[in-house]
Each structure stands twice: as structure tokens, then as C-alpha cells.
CSV table of C-alpha atoms and ligand atoms in Angstrom, one decimal:
chain,number,residue,atom,x,y,z
A,15,MET,CA,30.7,1.9,-26.5
A,16,ALA,CA,29.4,5.5,-25.7
A,17,GLU,CA,30.6,8.9,-26.4
A,18,PHE,CA,31.5,10.6,-23.0
A,19,THR,CA,28.4,13.2,-23.9
A,20,MET,CA,28.0,15.8,-20.7
A,21,GLU,CA,24.4,16.1,-22.6
A,22,LEU,CA,22.1,14.7,-21.1
A,23,ASN,CA,19.8,13.3,-24.3
A,24,ASP,CA,16.1,14.1,-24.7
A,25,GLU,CA,14.9,10.2,-22.8
A,26,GLN,CA,17.4,10.9,-20.0
A,27,LYS,CA,16.6,14.8,-19.6
A,28,GLU,CA,12.6,13.4,-19.2
A,29,VAL,CA,12.9,11.1,-16.9
A,30,ARG,CA,15.7,13.0,-15.0
A,31,ASP,CA,12.7,15.6,-14.4
A,32,TRP,CA,9.6,12.8,-13.2
A,33,LEU,CA,13.0,12.0,-11.0
A,34,HIS,CA,12.9,15.5,-10.0
A,35,GLY,CA,8.6,16.4,-9.9
A,36,PHE,CA,9.2,12.7,-6.8
A,37,ALA,CA,12.1,14.0,-4.7
A,38,ALA,CA,10.6,18.1,-4.5
A,39,ASP,CA,6.4,17.6,-4.2
A,40,VAL,CA,7.0,13.5,-2.3
A,41,ILE,CA,10.7,13.1,-0.9
A,42,ARG,CA,11.4,17.0,-0.2
A,43,PRO,CA,8.5,17.7,2.1
A,44,ALA,CA,8.9,14.2,3.4
A,45,ALA,CA,12.3,14.7,4.7
A,46,ALA,CA,12.0,16.4,8.3
A,47,GLU,CA,9.1,13.9,9.8
A,48,TRP,CA,11.7,11.0,9.6
A,49,ASP,CA,14.8,12.6,10.4
A,50,GLU,CA,13.1,13.2,13.4
A,51,ARG,CA,11.3,10.0,13.6
A,52,GLU,CA,15.0,7.8,12.7
A,53,GLU,CA,12.7,5.4,10.8
A,54,THR,CA,12.2,3.9,7.3
A,55,PRO,CA,9.6,5.6,5.7
A,56,TRP,CA,8.4,2.6,4.2
A,57,PRO,CA,4.7,5.2,2.0
A,58,VAL,CA,6.9,6.5,0.8
A,59,ILE,CA,8.9,3.3,-0.6
A,60,GLN,CA,6.1,2.5,-1.2
A,61,GLU,CA,4.8,5.8,-3.6
A,62,ALA,CA,7.8,5.4,-5.5
A,63,ALA,CA,6.9,1.4,-6.1
A,64,LYS,CA,3.9,2.5,-7.2
A,65,VAL,CA,5.8,5.2,-9.7
A,66,GLY,CA,8.2,3.3,-10.6
A,67,ILE,CA,10.7,4.1,-9.3
A,68,TYR,CA,11.2,1.6,-7.0
A,69,SER,CA,12.2,-1.4,-8.5
A,70,LEU,CA,14.7,-3.5,-10.6
A,71,ASP,CA,13.6,-2.9,-14.0
A,72,PHE,CA,14.1,0.8,-13.5
A,73,TYR,CA,17.7,0.6,-12.5
A,74,ALA,CA,18.5,-2.3,-14.7
A,75,GLN,CA,17.2,0.8,-17.3
A,76,GLN,CA,19.4,2.9,-15.6
A,77,TYR,CA,22.5,0.6,-14.8
A,78,PHE,CA,23.2,-0.7,-18.3
A,79,ASP,CA,22.6,3.0,-20.2
A,80,PRO,CA,25.7,2.8,-22.3
A,81,THR,CA,26.0,6.5,-21.2
A,82,GLY,CA,26.9,6.0,-17.9
A,83,LEU,CA,24.8,9.2,-17.0
A,84,GLY,CA,21.3,7.4,-15.7
A,85,ILE,CA,22.7,6.5,-12.3
A,86,PRO,CA,24.6,9.3,-11.3
A,87,MET,CA,21.0,11.3,-13.3
A,88,THR,CA,19.1,9.3,-10.8
A,89,MET,CA,20.8,9.7,-7.3
A,90,GLU,CA,21.1,13.1,-7.8
A,91,GLU,CA,17.4,13.7,-8.2
A,92,LEU,CA,17.0,11.0,-5.1
A,93,PHE,CA,19.4,12.2,-3.0
A,94,TRP,CA,18.4,16.4,-4.1
A,95,GLY,CA,15.2,15.6,-2.8
A,96,ASP,CA,16.7,13.9,0.7
A,97,ALA,CA,19.4,11.7,1.7
A,98,GLY,CA,17.7,9.5,4.2
A,99,ILE,CA,15.3,9.2,2.4
A,100,ALA,CA,16.8,8.5,-0.5
A,101,LEU,CA,18.7,5.5,0.8
A,102,SER,CA,16.1,4.1,2.3
A,103,ILE,CA,15.2,3.7,-1.8
A,104,VAL,CA,18.7,2.7,-3.4
A,105,GLY,CA,20.1,1.4,-0.3
A,106,THR,CA,18.3,-2.1,-1.8
A,107,GLY,CA,20.6,-1.2,-4.7
A,108,LEU,CA,23.2,-2.2,-2.6
A,109,ALA,CA,22.7,-5.9,-2.5
A,110,ALA,CA,20.8,-6.1,-5.4
A,111,VAL,CA,24.4,-5.2,-7.4
A,112,GLY,CA,26.2,-7.9,-5.1
A,113,VAL,CA,23.6,-10.2,-6.5
A,114,LEU,CA,23.9,-8.8,-10.3
A,115,ALA,CA,28.4,-9.0,-9.5
A,116,ASN,CA,28.5,-12.6,-8.3
A,117,GLY,CA,25.7,-14.5,-8.8
A,118,THR,CA,24.2,-16.9,-11.3
A,119,ASP,CA,21.4,-16.4,-14.3
A,120,GLU,CA,19.4,-18.4,-11.6
A,121,GLN,CA,19.8,-16.4,-8.7
A,122,ILE,CA,19.2,-13.2,-9.6
A,123,GLY,CA,15.8,-13.5,-11.1
A,124,THR,CA,14.9,-15.5,-7.5
A,125,TRP,CA,16.1,-13.3,-5.4
A,126,ILE,CA,16.9,-9.7,-6.4
A,127,PRO,CA,12.6,-9.3,-7.3
A,128,GLN,CA,12.5,-10.6,-3.9
A,129,MET,CA,14.5,-7.5,-2.9
A,130,TYR,CA,12.3,-5.7,-4.0
A,131,GLY,CA,8.5,-7.2,-3.4
A,132,ASP,CA,6.1,-5.6,-5.4
A,133,GLN,CA,4.2,-2.1,-5.4
A,134,ASN,CA,1.7,-3.2,-2.5
A,135,ASP,CA,4.2,-5.3,-0.7
A,136,VAL,CA,7.8,-3.5,-0.7
A,137,LYS,CA,10.5,-5.3,0.8
A,138,VAL,CA,14.2,-4.0,1.4
A,139,ALA,CA,17.2,-5.5,1.4
A,140,ALA,CA,21.2,-5.6,3.4
A,141,PHE,CA,24.4,-5.9,2.1
A,142,CYS,CA,26.4,-7.2,5.1
A,143,SER,CA,29.9,-6.6,4.5
A,144,SER,CA,31.6,-4.7,8.2
A,145,GLU,CA,32.5,-5.8,11.3
A,146,PRO,CA,33.2,-4.0,14.2
A,147,ASP,CA,36.5,-5.3,13.9
A,148,ALA,CA,36.6,-5.0,9.6
A,149,GLY,CA,35.6,-1.6,8.4
A,150,SER,CA,38.3,-0.4,6.3
A,151,ASP,CA,40.2,-3.4,6.5
A,152,VAL,CA,37.6,-5.6,4.5
A,153,ALA,CA,41.1,-8.6,4.9
A,154,SER,CA,40.6,-8.7,8.9
A,155,MET,CA,36.8,-10.4,8.9
A,156,ARG,CA,35.9,-13.1,10.8
A,157,THR,CA,32.4,-13.9,10.3
A,158,ARG,CA,33.2,-17.5,9.5
A,159,ALA,CA,31.1,-19.9,6.4
A,160,VAL,CA,31.7,-23.6,7.4
A,161,TYR,CA,30.5,-26.3,4.6
A,162,ASP,CA,29.1,-28.5,5.3
A,163,GLU,CA,28.9,-31.6,2.2
A,164,ALA,CA,26.6,-33.6,4.2
A,165,LYS,CA,23.7,-31.8,4.1
A,166,ASP,CA,25.2,-28.8,1.2
A,167,GLU,CA,24.5,-26.1,2.9
A,168,TRP,CA,26.4,-23.4,5.1
A,169,VAL,CA,26.9,-22.4,8.0
A,170,ILE,CA,27.9,-19.1,8.6
A,171,ASN,CA,28.3,-17.1,12.3
A,172,GLY,CA,29.5,-14.2,12.8
A,173,THR,CA,28.6,-10.3,13.3
A,174,LYS,CA,28.0,-7.7,10.5
A,175,THR,CA,27.5,-4.2,11.8
A,176,TRP,CA,26.5,-0.4,9.7
A,177,ALA,CA,24.1,-2.7,7.6
A,178,THR,CA,22.1,-0.1,6.3
A,179,ASN,CA,18.7,-2.2,5.8
A,180,GLY,CA,20.2,-4.6,8.5
A,181,GLY,CA,17.1,-6.9,10.6
A,182,ILE,CA,14.7,-5.3,8.7
A,183,ALA,CA,15.2,-7.0,5.0
A,184,ASN,CA,14.3,-9.1,2.8
A,185,VAL,CA,16.9,-10.3,2.1
A,186,HIS,CA,20.9,-10.4,3.2
A,187,VAL,CA,23.5,-10.6,1.1
A,188,VAL,CA,26.3,-11.7,3.8
A,189,VAL,CA,29.6,-11.4,2.9
A,190,ALA,CA,31.9,-14.3,4.9
A,191,VAL,CA,35.5,-16.1,5.2
A,192,VAL,CA,35.2,-19.0,3.8
A,193,ASP,CA,39.4,-19.8,3.4
A,194,PRO,CA,41.2,-17.9,6.3
A,195,GLU,CA,44.5,-18.1,4.4
A,196,LEU,CA,44.0,-16.2,1.9
A,197,GLY,CA,43.0,-12.6,3.7
A,198,SER,CA,40.0,-11.0,1.4
A,199,LYS,CA,41.1,-13.6,-1.9
A,200,GLY,CA,38.8,-16.2,1.1
A,201,HIS,CA,35.5,-13.8,1.0
A,202,ALA,CA,32.8,-15.9,-0.1
A,203,SER,CA,28.9,-14.0,-0.2
A,204,PHE,CA,26.1,-15.1,0.7
A,205,ILE,CA,22.6,-14.5,0.5
A,206,VAL,CA,20.5,-15.3,3.3
A,207,PRO,CA,17.0,-15.9,2.7
A,208,PRO,CA,13.7,-14.4,4.4
A,209,GLY,CA,13.0,-16.6,8.0
A,210,THR,CA,15.9,-17.7,7.8
A,211,PRO,CA,17.2,-19.5,11.7
A,212,GLY,CA,19.7,-17.8,13.2
A,213,LEU,CA,20.3,-13.6,11.7
A,214,SER,CA,18.7,-12.2,14.0
A,215,GLN,CA,18.7,-7.7,14.3
A,216,GLY,CA,21.3,-6.1,16.7
A,217,GLN,CA,21.4,-2.4,17.5
A,218,LYS,CA,19.9,-0.2,15.7
A,219,PHE,CA,21.6,3.2,15.6
A,220,LYS,CA,21.2,6.4,15.9
A,221,LYS,CA,22.8,8.2,14.6
A,222,HIS,CA,23.9,11.5,12.9
A,223,GLY,CA,22.5,12.1,9.6
A,224,ILE,CA,20.1,9.7,7.5
A,225,ARG,CA,18.5,9.2,9.4
A,226,ALA,CA,15.8,7.4,7.4
A,227,SER,CA,18.1,5.6,6.9
A,228,HIS,CA,18.0,2.0,8.9
A,229,THR,CA,21.8,1.3,10.2
A,230,ALA,CA,21.8,-2.1,12.6
A,231,GLU,CA,24.0,-4.4,14.0
A,232,VAL,CA,23.2,-8.0,12.4
A,233,VAL,CA,24.1,-11.2,14.4
A,234,LEU,CA,24.1,-15.0,12.7
A,235,ASP,CA,24.0,-17.3,15.1
A,236,ASP,CA,24.8,-20.9,13.4
A,237,VAL,CA,22.8,-19.6,10.1
A,238,ARG,CA,22.3,-22.6,7.8
A,239,VAL,CA,21.7,-21.7,3.7
A,240,PRO,CA,21.7,-24.3,1.2
A,241,GLY,CA,24.5,-25.0,-1.2
A,242,SER,CA,23.1,-23.1,-3.8
A,243,CYS,CA,22.7,-19.2,-1.7
A,244,LEU,CA,26.7,-19.2,-2.3
A,245,LEU,CA,26.7,-16.4,-4.8
A,246,GLY,CA,28.3,-17.6,-8.0
A,247,GLY,CA,27.5,-21.0,-6.4
A,248,LYS,CA,31.1,-23.6,-5.8
A,249,GLU,CA,32.8,-25.0,-8.5
A,250,LYS,CA,33.0,-21.5,-9.6
A,251,LEU,CA,34.3,-20.5,-5.4
A,252,ASP,CA,36.6,-24.1,-5.1
A,253,GLU,CA,38.5,-23.1,-9.4
A,254,ARG,CA,38.6,-19.0,-7.1
A,255,LEU,CA,40.1,-20.0,-4.0
A,256,ALA,CA,42.4,-22.3,-6.3
A,257,ARG,CA,44.0,-19.9,-8.4
A,258,ALA,CA,44.5,-17.9,-4.9
A,259,ARG,CA,45.9,-20.0,-3.1
A,260,GLU,CA,48.6,-20.8,-6.4
A,261,LYS,CA,49.2,-16.9,-6.4
A,262,ALA,CA,50.2,-16.5,-2.9
A,263,ARG,CA,52.3,-19.4,-3.5
A,264,ALA,CA,54.1,-17.9,-5.8
A,265,ALA,CA,54.6,-14.6,-4.5
A,266,GLY,CA,55.6,-16.6,-1.6
A,267,GLY,CA,52.8,-15.8,0.4
A,268,VAL,CA,49.3,-14.6,1.1
A,269,GLY,CA,50.5,-10.3,1.7
A,270,VAL,CA,54.3,-10.8,-0.1
A,271,PRO,CA,54.1,-8.0,-2.8
A,272,PRO,CA,53.4,-9.4,-6.8
A,273,ALA,CA,55.5,-9.0,-9.8
A,274,GLU,CA,53.4,-6.1,-10.9
A,275,GLY,CA,53.0,-4.5,-8.4
A,276,TRP,CA,50.2,-3.3,-5.7
A,277,GLY,CA,48.4,-1.3,-8.2
A,278,ARG,CA,48.0,-3.2,-10.9
A,279,VAL,CA,46.1,-5.4,-8.3
A,280,LYS,CA,42.8,-6.3,-6.8
A,281,ASN,CA,40.1,-8.5,-6.7
A,282,ALA,CA,36.2,-9.4,-7.7
A,283,ALA,CA,34.7,-7.2,-4.8
A,284,MET,CA,37.5,-4.9,-4.8
A,285,ALA,CA,36.6,-4.0,-9.0
A,286,THR,CA,32.9,-3.7,-7.7
A,287,PHE,CA,33.1,-1.7,-5.6
A,288,GLU,CA,35.0,1.0,-7.8
A,289,ALA,CA,32.9,1.0,-10.3
A,290,SER,CA,30.0,1.1,-7.4
A,291,ARG,CA,32.0,4.2,-5.6
A,292,PRO,CA,30.2,7.6,-8.9
A,293,ALA,CA,27.0,6.6,-7.5
A,294,VAL,CA,28.1,7.8,-4.3
A,295,GLY,CA,29.9,10.6,-5.3
A,296,ALA,CA,26.6,11.0,-7.6
A,297,MET,CA,23.8,11.0,-3.9
A,298,ALA,CA,27.0,13.8,-3.1
A,299,VAL,CA,26.1,15.5,-5.7
A,300,GLY,CA,22.4,15.9,-4.9
A,301,THR,CA,22.8,16.9,-1.8
A,302,ALA,CA,25.6,19.7,-2.2
A,303,ARG,CA,23.3,21.3,-4.9
A,304,ALA,CA,20.3,21.4,-2.6
A,305,ALA,CA,22.1,23.1,0.2
A,306,TYR,CA,23.8,25.8,-3.2
A,307,GLU,CA,20.0,26.2,-4.2
A,308,VAL,CA,18.4,27.1,-0.8
A,309,ALA,CA,21.8,28.8,0.1
A,310,LEU,CA,21.3,31.1,-3.1
A,311,ASP,CA,17.7,31.8,-2.0
A,312,TYR,CA,18.7,32.3,1.1
A,313,ALA,CA,21.0,34.7,0.6
A,314,LYS,CA,18.9,37.1,-2.8
A,315,THR,CA,16.6,37.4,-0.1
A,316,ARG,CA,18.1,38.0,3.2
A,317,GLU,CA,18.7,41.7,3.9
A,318,GLN,CA,21.5,43.2,6.5
A,319,PHE,CA,22.5,46.3,6.5
A,320,GLY,CA,19.6,47.5,4.6
A,321,ARG,CA,21.3,44.9,1.5
A,322,PRO,CA,20.9,41.4,0.6
A,323,ILE,CA,23.8,39.5,2.0
A,324,ILE,CA,24.9,38.4,-1.7
A,325,ASP,CA,25.4,41.8,-1.9
A,326,ASN,CA,28.8,41.1,0.2
A,327,GLN,CA,31.9,39.2,-1.8
A,328,GLY,CA,32.4,37.2,0.9
A,329,VAL,CA,28.5,35.7,0.8
A,330,ALA,CA,29.3,35.6,-3.2
A,331,PHE,CA,32.6,34.8,-3.5
A,332,GLN,CA,31.6,32.0,-0.9
A,333,LEU,CA,28.6,30.5,-3.2
A,334,ALA,CA,30.3,30.9,-6.5
A,335,ASP,CA,33.0,28.6,-5.2
A,336,MET,CA,30.1,26.4,-3.8
A,337,ARG,CA,29.1,26.0,-7.9
A,338,THR,CA,32.1,25.5,-8.7
A,339,ARG,CA,33.1,22.7,-6.6
A,340,ILE,CA,29.2,21.0,-7.8
A,341,ASP,CA,29.8,20.8,-11.2
A,342,ALA,CA,33.8,19.6,-10.8
A,343,ALA,CA,32.4,17.2,-8.6
A,344,ARG,CA,29.5,15.6,-11.3
A,345,LEU,CA,32.3,15.8,-13.9
A,346,LEU,CA,34.3,13.8,-12.5
A,347,VAL,CA,31.6,11.9,-11.6
A,348,TRP,CA,30.4,10.9,-14.6
A,349,ARG,CA,33.0,10.8,-16.2
A,350,ALA,CA,34.2,7.5,-14.0
A,351,SER,CA,30.9,6.1,-14.9
A,352,TRP,CA,30.3,6.4,-18.6
A,353,MET,CA,34.4,5.0,-18.1
A,354,ALA,CA,32.4,2.8,-15.7
A,355,VAL,CA,29.7,2.2,-18.4
A,356,ASN,CA,31.8,1.2,-20.8
A,357,GLY,CA,34.4,-1.8,-20.0
A,358,LYS,CA,37.6,1.6,-19.2
A,359,PRO,CA,39.5,0.1,-16.5
A,360,PHE,CA,39.9,3.3,-14.3
A,361,THR,CA,44.1,3.2,-14.7
A,362,ALA,CA,44.7,6.3,-12.4
A,363,ALA,CA,41.5,5.2,-9.9
A,364,GLU,CA,38.6,7.7,-11.4
A,365,GLY,CA,36.1,5.4,-9.6
A,366,SER,CA,37.5,6.3,-5.8
A,367,MET,CA,38.3,9.3,-6.9
A,368,SER,CA,34.8,11.0,-7.8
A,369,LYS,CA,34.0,10.3,-4.5
A,370,LEU,CA,36.2,11.7,-2.8
A,371,PHE,CA,36.1,15.0,-4.6
A,372,ALA,CA,32.5,14.9,-4.9
A,373,SER,CA,32.0,14.0,-0.9
A,374,GLU,CA,34.4,16.3,0.5
A,375,THR,CA,32.4,18.6,-1.9
A,376,ALA,CA,29.0,18.0,-0.5
A,377,LYS,CA,30.4,17.2,3.4
A,378,GLN,CA,32.3,21.6,2.5
A,379,VAL,CA,28.9,22.8,0.7
A,380,THR,CA,27.0,22.0,3.5
A,381,ALA,CA,28.6,23.4,6.0
A,382,GLN,CA,29.3,27.2,3.8
A,383,ALA,CA,25.0,26.6,3.3
A,384,VAL,CA,24.7,27.0,7.4
A,385,GLN,CA,27.2,29.5,7.1
A,386,ILE,CA,25.3,31.7,5.2
A,387,LEU,CA,21.6,31.3,6.8
A,388,GLY,CA,23.5,32.2,9.8
A,389,GLY,CA,20.9,31.2,13.2
A,390,ASN,CA,18.8,30.3,10.2
A,391,GLY,CA,21.1,27.8,8.6
A,392,TYR,CA,21.9,26.1,12.5
A,393,THR,CA,17.9,25.3,13.3
A,394,ARG,CA,15.6,23.1,11.8
A,395,GLU,CA,13.1,25.5,10.9
A,396,TYR,CA,15.0,25.4,7.9
A,397,PRO,CA,16.2,21.8,5.8
A,398,VAL,CA,20.5,23.1,5.4
A,399,GLU,CA,20.7,22.0,8.7
A,400,ARG,CA,19.6,18.4,7.9
A,401,MET,CA,22.0,18.5,4.6
A,402,HIS,CA,24.7,19.4,6.4
A,403,ARG,CA,24.6,16.4,9.3
A,404,ASP,CA,23.9,13.8,6.5
A,405,ALA,CA,26.9,14.7,3.8
A,406,ALA,CA,28.7,13.8,6.8
A,407,ILE,CA,28.2,9.6,5.8
A,408,TYR,CA,29.6,10.2,1.9
A,409,THR,CA,33.0,10.1,3.4
A,410,ILE,CA,32.7,7.4,6.0
A,411,PHE,CA,30.9,5.0,3.8
A,412,GLU,CA,31.7,2.7,0.3
A,413,GLY,CA,34.9,3.1,1.9
A,414,THR,CA,36.8,7.1,3.7
A,415,SER,CA,38.5,9.5,2.1
A,416,GLU,CA,41.7,8.3,3.4
A,417,ILE,CA,40.9,4.5,1.7
A,418,GLN,CA,40.2,6.8,-1.2
A,419,ARG,CA,43.5,9.1,-2.0
A,420,LEU,CA,45.1,5.1,-0.7
A,421,VAL,CA,43.6,3.4,-3.6
A,422,ILE,CA,44.2,6.7,-6.3
A,423,ALA,CA,47.9,7.1,-4.7
A,424,ARG,CA,48.8,3.0,-5.0
A,425,THR,CA,47.6,3.4,-8.5
A,426,LEU,CA,49.6,5.8,-10.0
A,427,SER,CA,52.3,5.5,-8.0
A,428,GLY,CA,52.2,1.2,-8.4
A,429,MET,CA,53.3,0.9,-5.2
A,430,PRO,CA,51.9,-0.5,-1.2
A,431,ILE,CA,51.3,3.5,0.2
A,432,ARG,CA,50.0,3.0,4.2
B,502,FAD,C1,25.2,5.4,8.0
B,502,FAD,C2,26.1,4.0,7.3
B,502,FAD,C3,25.8,3.3,6.7
B,502,FAD,C4,26.5,1.7,5.8
B,502,FAD,N1,26.2,0.9,5.6
B,502,FAD,C5,26.7,0.1,5.5
B,502,FAD,C6,26.1,-1.0,4.3
B,502,FAD,O1,25.2,-1.1,4.2
B,502,FAD,N2,27.6,-2.2,4.2
B,502,FAD,C7,28.6,-2.1,5.3
B,502,FAD,O2,28.6,-3.5,4.9
B,502,FAD,N3,28.7,-1.0,5.7
B,502,FAD,C8,28.2,-0.6,6.3
B,502,FAD,N4,28.5,0.3,6.5
B,502,FAD,C9,30.1,0.6,6.9
B,502,FAD,C10,31.2,1.8,6.4
B,502,FAD,O3,31.7,1.3,5.0
B,502,FAD,C11,32.3,1.6,7.1
B,502,FAD,O4,31.8,2.9,8.5
B,502,FAD,C12,33.2,2.5,6.4
B,502,FAD,O5,33.9,1.1,6.1
B,502,FAD,C13,34.3,2.8,7.2
B,502,FAD,O6,35.0,2.0,8.9
B,502,FAD,P1,34.9,2.0,9.7
B,502,FAD,O7,33.9,2.6,9.5
B,502,FAD,O8,35.2,0.6,10.2
B,502,FAD,O9,36.5,2.8,10.2
B,502,FAD,P2,37.5,2.8,10.4
B,502,FAD,O10,38.5,1.7,9.6
B,502,FAD,O11,38.2,2.1,11.4
B,502,FAD,O12,38.3,3.9,9.8
B,502,FAD,C14,38.4,4.8,11.4
B,502,FAD,C15,38.9,6.4,10.9
B,502,FAD,O13,41.0,6.1,11.0
B,502,FAD,C16,41.3,5.9,8.9
B,502,FAD,N5,41.8,5.3,8.9
B,502,FAD,C17,41.8,3.7,8.1
B,502,FAD,N6,42.7,3.1,7.4
B,502,FAD,C18,43.5,4.1,7.5
B,502,FAD,C19,44.8,3.5,6.4
B,502,FAD,N7,45.3,2.7,6.1
B,502,FAD,N8,45.1,5.0,5.9
B,502,FAD,C20,44.2,6.2,6.0
B,502,FAD,N9,43.7,6.7,7.5
B,502,FAD,C21,42.8,5.2,7.9
B,502,FAD,C22,39.0,6.0,8.2
B,502,FAD,O14,39.9,6.6,6.9
B,502,FAD,C23,39.1,6.5,8.6
B,502,FAD,O15,38.8,8.0,9.4
B,502,FAD,C24,27.8,1.7,6.9
B,502,FAD,C25,28.0,2.8,8.2
B,502,FAD,C26,27.5,4.0,7.8
B,502,FAD,C27,27.9,5.1,9.1
């Protein structure tokens, strides 16, 4: 197990500087344009693919870095450039992680390369879990997958919503109910291969922020996928469902608290989310740092009453608080990420803690940055207006702040806090 460190090693510093250069030279200059266009920035993704930032190899290398700092460092730099464009670059990773976490070696080898395409023909992927009536309450998902034994095919019907890259993805990973009696334990994930009939894009959403990232409904109308598209395979699914049914029977039914208490109960999907939350925290740190830097520069150069506005404690103390919160958020993110990579259990929901604190920090710091820039901060002449809109997503996706607090409180108390 790698020791926890707060210092990047030389190799990591080199990668960080390279990512920062891409964020500063390619992402940041394109940010305002793609925010206005509200479209996927394909040329920027292609540019990222050309230099090696948009590839499975790169993310796998960072993901398996034993210090745990590879992914947070990557996210912070790219999102420092621009959140919407960065999400277009890393959004495919959500679907890839879904396959890495639950797929067989063959599924990983077949589907993940198709998610990224290649530098001449880049592709994106989508992870589709949320539904109109099932956001935080994942267990109330309705999309249904039914096995057609005669054809060894799964038939999927339902509507997914708010899917990043939904409908424009080459490969969609879709979570569906296979046993409605078992709540979230009766879910399974499926690959929907490119060009599968029955899958279509529904409404594309116009958004408050991260507007360069495509978000849409995905409609699944009698979508038939081969048995081999069930992530993990049928045998593993049948075993898992049998275990879940047995547990539910022993506990007296689904929803009855088990003997070990709620805080200790987690299904595989929840554990995966916990582990991926520090990455979202790192995105938030990137946006917060970007806004803080603009505000600091501005406060040092903008003069009112014959002196720079930073000469006022009211402004300087805000900047001191902003930087303190950003550094604290990064420390929580790095700790959780190191724990996740090294298999240390989150006994105090440290993954959720990092996401909660970092995303609230991004919202607060970007709002302070707008205030420090005054009228200029409120216009699109300066980037903090966009950063403030972008930051609002962090407290919503991958589990809202309230859900993070719920996870932390349940973990700490072992009680079914509602
Ligand atoms: C831009 C964007 C991209 C997204 N990308 C994806 C994606 O790629 N794939 C995907 O599957 N989903 C995606 N989502 C969906 C996202 O994960 C959900 O929006 C999120 O989980 C919240 O669900 P909801 O919107 O239904 O809110 P709700 O669950 O309806 O919550 C509404 C409010 O009620 C609060 N609340 C709910 N339950 C409780 C409770 N028990 N206690 C206290 N407060 C509670 C919430 O915190 C929130 O403030 C995306 C969303 C957006 C906006």
C-alpha cells in the first residue's frame, strides 16, 4: 500500500504541467464559445485524443496510480480549464468505469475501446441510470430488462434522463431492473452496442451551466441486446440475485433493517459511487481554483477609492477564506482518493465527505468571485460568470449534497436516517 502523501512526485508533476498546458492553451480559450453554442466540442475532444488525454490508456494509468493522486490531479487541471469542455472529455469515463467495475475481461476489451474511438474518429459513451422518477431514489427505477431465453437476448424498455452524452454516444451503458422485488439489488447493467434499433435520443436539455456537455433523455423501446451484453454475465447475475433473495427472506422482507445496521449495508453500485465521488470533488476543486485565481488577480489590479480593492479587509479576507476552503477540499479529495485506490474502507464515508465539501466549496467560491469582480463578474466578459453557473452542477450530480449528508450520517450512526 502506498503511503498517503500531499506531495506529487516528479513524474506526476510532469503530467500535471502537461495537463495544465492543455487546459490553458486549448480548453480555456474555447470555453466561452462552446458554452454559448451548447454543443459537444468535438474538435477539442479530438485535440485531446491526439495528444493522449482522451484515451483509455491515459485514464487507466491515472486510475491505478497507487498514490491515488492521478485522477484528482487530472480532474482538477482539466476542470480548471473549463468544466463543460472537461466533462465532454471525461464523461466517457463514467461509462468506462461502469464496465471496468462490473464487466468481464472480454467485455472490457470489446467495449471500452469502442467508447473512445480513435484520434481520427473520436467517440463518446454514456452511463444511463437516472430516470424522471428515479434520481436520488435509484431503487424506484422503472426501466425493465427481460430475458428472452429462446434467443439469448435481453429486451430493454424505459426512459432514462439527464444522461451525459445520451443519444450521441457510440456505446450506452444502461442500468435496468431485472427483479422488481429486490429494489436496487435487483438492478443490472447492460451494454447497448452502437446502432442498436430501439434506442433513441429524447429531449436534449438546455442547461444553466456546463453547457458544452451534452445532456439528454435516452428512450429505450424494445431494445434487444445479446446475452453477452449483460455486464458480468448471466451466471454471476443469477448468483447475486439468489443471494439477495436469500438475504431479503432472512431479514423478513426487502427494506427491513438487517442485523448489522444500515450503515454497513452497501450494494456494489453504491460502493462504486462512493469510490468515484472524490473524482467529482476534484472537478469542483478545479472550478473553484479557477474562479479564485481570476478574483485574486482582479482584486489586486482593480482600483476604487484610489487603491486596489484587495486593500480592503472585506475583500482580502474573502480571498483568504476562498483559498483556505479550496486547499481543505483538495486535502479531503486526495485522502479519499488514496483510500479508495488502496482498498481502505470508507468507515466515515470519506468519499462522500470529499464530494460534499468540495462541491459546496465550488458553489461558494465562484459566487464570491462574481461578487469580487462586481459588475464585470456578472457579465460574460469575464469567465467567473460561467464558472459560477458551472459550479452549481457539483452539488447535484453523482449524488446531491443532501444525499452525501445522508450517506455520511448513516455511516457514522449506523441508523436509517431519512
Ligand atoms: C448536467 C447533468 C448531468 C447528469 N449526468 C448523468 C449521467 O450521465 N447519468 C445519470 O444516470 N444521471 C445523470 N444525471 C442525473 C443526476 O445524477 C441526478 O439529477 C441527481 O442524482 C439528482 O436526482 P434528481 O435530479 O431526480 O433530484 P431528486 O432526487 O428529485 O432531488 C431533488 C431535491 O430533493 C433532495 N432530496 C431527495 N431525496 C432526499 C432525501 N432523502 N433527504 C434529503 N433531501 C433529499 C435532493 O437533495 C434535491 O435537493 C445528471 C444530471 C445533470 C443535471
